[in-house]
Amino acid sequence: MGKAMKMPFKAIIVLMLLTVLVAGPAGCARGVTYDIGAVEAEILAQINSIRLEHGLVPLSWGSELGSYARYHAQEMLGTEDAWHDTRYLSMRSWEEIAYYSGPGRRMESESAVAADAVQAWMDSPGHRAVILEDGITEAGAGFAHDGSEFACSFEVR
């Protein structure tokens, strides 16, 4: 057998630092990938489940609303703003709710991402009112993720 090669102490430290820089701090979502369509479908499924529990009809998927919702989620990620200052909001003529996670939030699955956003919306009286509005019939969900934070948008009419 060959002789084991010893690595200098400084090289070990540099290697460890590079590993941390590439992987990110513990708990950070860096490197986690999500199926965007799966998150969006799960948001609608969870909201429809809540609507059924409240005696409301489930919402059908609207392609146009889904496109706008995804655009808005991407825009929020670029501006780190889930509120009412984005350029997109002046373009719409329907109701919308949004969720921005902030940096370092890690979710283990598409279902967990959707559940986090839907729970935040249900905990907010204004967002909850949109989800439980009787007159809406169509919806679209949007999701964006950049490796360390995510945003969700839900459009209804």
Short mmCIF file of C-alpha atoms in Angstrom, two decimals:
data_model
loop_
_atom_site.label_atom_id
_atom_site.label_comp_id
_atom_site.label_asym_id
_atom_site.label_seq_id
_atom_site.Cartn_x
_atom_site.Cartn_y
_atom_site.Cartn_z
CA MET A 1 0.00 0.00 0.00
CA GLY A 2 1.11 3.54 -0.68
CA LYS A 3 2.08 6.03 1.95
CA ALA A 4 -0.76 8.30 3.20
CA MET A 5 -0.34 11.88 2.06
CA LYS A 6 -0.46 14.49 4.83
CA MET A 7 -2.31 17.70 4.08
CA PRO A 8 -0.87 20.88 5.59
CA PHE A 9 -2.99 22.42 8.36
CA LYS A 10 -3.46 25.69 6.39
CA ALA A 11 -4.77 23.76 3.39
CA ILE A 12 -7.35 22.03 5.60
CA ILE A 13 -8.54 25.38 6.98
CA VAL A 14 -8.82 26.88 3.47
CA LEU A 15 -10.73 23.81 2.26
CA MET A 16 -13.15 24.08 5.21
CA LEU A 17 -13.73 27.80 4.56
CA LEU A 18 -14.40 27.17 0.88
CA THR A 19 -16.90 24.45 1.79
CA VAL A 20 -18.80 26.86 4.07
CA LEU A 21 -18.78 29.61 1.43
CA VAL A 22 -20.13 27.29 -1.26
CA ALA A 23 -22.67 25.50 0.93
CA GLY A 24 -23.77 28.53 2.94
CA PRO A 25 -24.47 28.66 6.66
CA ALA A 26 -26.46 25.89 8.30
CA GLY A 27 -30.19 26.28 7.80
CA CYS A 28 -29.79 28.42 4.68
CA ALA A 29 -31.73 27.37 1.62
CA ARG A 30 -28.72 27.67 -0.69
CA GLY A 31 -28.58 24.71 -3.02
CA VAL A 32 -32.19 23.67 -2.42
CA THR A 33 -34.17 23.40 -5.61
CA TYR A 34 -37.92 23.32 -5.92
CA ASP A 35 -40.27 22.36 -8.73
CA ILE A 36 -41.96 25.72 -9.37
CA GLY A 37 -45.07 24.21 -10.92
CA ALA A 38 -45.43 21.78 -8.00
CA VAL A 39 -45.31 24.61 -5.45
CA GLU A 40 -47.89 26.61 -7.42
CA ALA A 41 -50.22 23.60 -7.77
CA GLU A 42 -49.84 22.81 -4.06
CA ILE A 43 -50.75 26.40 -3.10
CA LEU A 44 -53.98 26.11 -5.08
CA ALA A 45 -54.70 22.62 -3.67
CA GLN A 46 -54.22 23.79 -0.08
CA ILE A 47 -56.36 26.88 -0.61
CA ASN A 48 -59.10 24.81 -2.25
CA SER A 49 -59.02 22.43 0.71
CA ILE A 50 -59.55 25.38 3.06
CA ARG A 51 -62.36 26.73 0.88
CA LEU A 52 -64.12 23.35 0.91
CA GLU A 53 -63.82 23.22 4.73
CA HIS A 54 -65.67 26.56 4.77
CA GLY A 55 -68.42 25.41 2.39
CA LEU A 56 -67.06 27.37 -0.58
CA VAL A 57 -66.54 26.13 -4.12
CA PRO A 58 -62.97 25.28 -5.13
CA LEU A 59 -61.20 27.67 -7.46
CA SER A 60 -60.28 26.66 -10.99
CA TRP A 61 -56.79 27.33 -12.36
CA GLY A 62 -56.56 30.41 -14.57
CA SER A 63 -53.53 30.39 -16.88
CA GLU A 64 -53.47 34.17 -17.20
CA LEU A 65 -53.67 34.60 -13.42
CA GLY A 66 -50.95 31.97 -12.98
CA SER A 67 -48.64 33.86 -15.36
CA TYR A 68 -49.21 37.13 -13.54
CA ALA A 69 -48.76 35.45 -10.15
CA ARG A 70 -45.42 33.96 -11.21
CA TYR A 71 -44.31 37.32 -12.62
CA HIS A 72 -45.22 39.04 -9.37
CA ALA A 73 -43.38 36.43 -7.27
CA GLN A 74 -40.26 36.94 -9.40
CA GLU A 75 -40.61 40.70 -9.12
CA MET A 76 -40.93 40.51 -5.33
CA LEU A 77 -37.76 38.43 -5.14
CA GLY A 78 -35.92 41.02 -7.21
CA THR A 79 -37.13 43.91 -5.06
CA GLU A 80 -37.49 42.11 -1.71
CA ASP A 81 -40.91 43.73 -1.42
CA ALA A 82 -44.14 41.79 -0.95
CA TRP A 83 -46.22 44.86 -0.36
CA HIS A 84 -47.69 47.44 -2.67
CA ASP A 85 -44.72 49.16 -4.28
CA THR A 86 -44.05 46.87 -7.20
CA ARG A 87 -44.60 47.93 -10.80
CA TYR A 88 -46.77 44.87 -11.36
CA LEU A 89 -49.54 45.91 -8.98
CA SER A 90 -50.63 48.81 -11.15
CA MET A 91 -51.20 46.37 -14.05
CA ARG A 92 -53.79 44.14 -12.42
CA SER A 93 -57.56 44.36 -12.17
CA TRP A 94 -58.16 41.54 -9.70
CA GLU A 95 -57.32 40.66 -6.10
CA GLU A 96 -53.90 39.41 -5.09
CA ILE A 97 -52.13 38.25 -1.96
CA ALA A 98 -48.38 37.84 -1.64
CA TYR A 99 -45.83 36.23 0.65
CA TYR A 100 -42.09 36.93 0.85
CA SER A 101 -39.95 34.63 2.99
CA GLY A 102 -36.84 36.71 3.57
CA PRO A 103 -33.33 35.30 3.35
CA GLY A 104 -32.24 32.02 4.89
CA ARG A 105 -35.64 30.30 5.09
CA ARG A 106 -35.34 26.61 4.27
CA MET A 107 -38.30 24.44 3.43
CA GLU A 108 -37.84 20.71 2.89
CA SER A 109 -40.45 20.24 0.16
CA GLU A 110 -42.76 21.98 -2.27
CA SER A 111 -45.67 21.11 0.02
CA ALA A 112 -43.91 22.75 3.00
CA VAL A 113 -43.28 25.95 1.00
CA ALA A 114 -46.95 26.11 0.02
CA ALA A 115 -48.09 25.36 3.58
CA ASP A 116 -45.85 28.13 4.96
CA ALA A 117 -47.30 30.73 2.58
CA VAL A 118 -50.92 29.57 2.96
CA GLN A 119 -50.64 29.54 6.76
CA ALA A 120 -49.21 33.08 6.74
CA TRP A 121 -52.12 34.20 4.56
CA MET A 122 -54.69 32.49 6.79
CA ASP A 123 -53.15 34.15 9.86
CA SER A 124 -53.70 37.58 8.29
CA PRO A 125 -57.31 38.84 8.36
CA GLY A 126 -57.01 40.67 5.02
CA HIS A 127 -55.41 37.76 3.18
CA ARG A 128 -57.79 35.28 4.80
CA ALA A 129 -60.74 37.35 3.54
CA VAL A 130 -59.47 37.07 -0.04
CA ILE A 131 -59.04 33.28 0.25
CA LEU A 132 -62.53 32.88 1.73
CA GLU A 133 -64.28 35.32 -0.61
CA ASP A 134 -67.46 33.70 -1.90
CA GLY A 135 -67.62 35.41 -5.30
CA ILE A 136 -64.26 34.32 -6.71
CA THR A 137 -64.04 31.35 -9.07
CA GLU A 138 -60.61 31.46 -10.71
CA ALA A 139 -57.08 31.62 -9.34
CA GLY A 140 -53.42 31.42 -10.22
CA ALA A 141 -50.41 30.91 -7.97
CA GLY A 142 -46.84 32.01 -8.51
CA PHE A 143 -43.58 30.95 -6.90
CA ALA A 144 -40.01 32.19 -7.22
CA HIS A 145 -36.86 31.06 -5.43
CA ASP A 146 -33.29 32.28 -5.74
CA GLY A 147 -31.38 29.88 -3.51
CA SER A 148 -31.77 31.75 -0.24
CA GLU A 149 -35.28 33.21 -0.21
CA PHE A 150 -38.63 32.67 -1.86
CA ALA A 151 -41.79 34.54 -2.75
CA CYS A 152 -45.35 33.37 -3.43
CA SER A 153 -48.23 35.22 -5.05
CA PHE A 154 -51.87 34.19 -5.35
CA GLU A 155 -54.18 35.94 -7.80
CA VAL A 156 -57.99 35.57 -7.80
CA ARG A 157 -61.00 36.84 -9.68
#
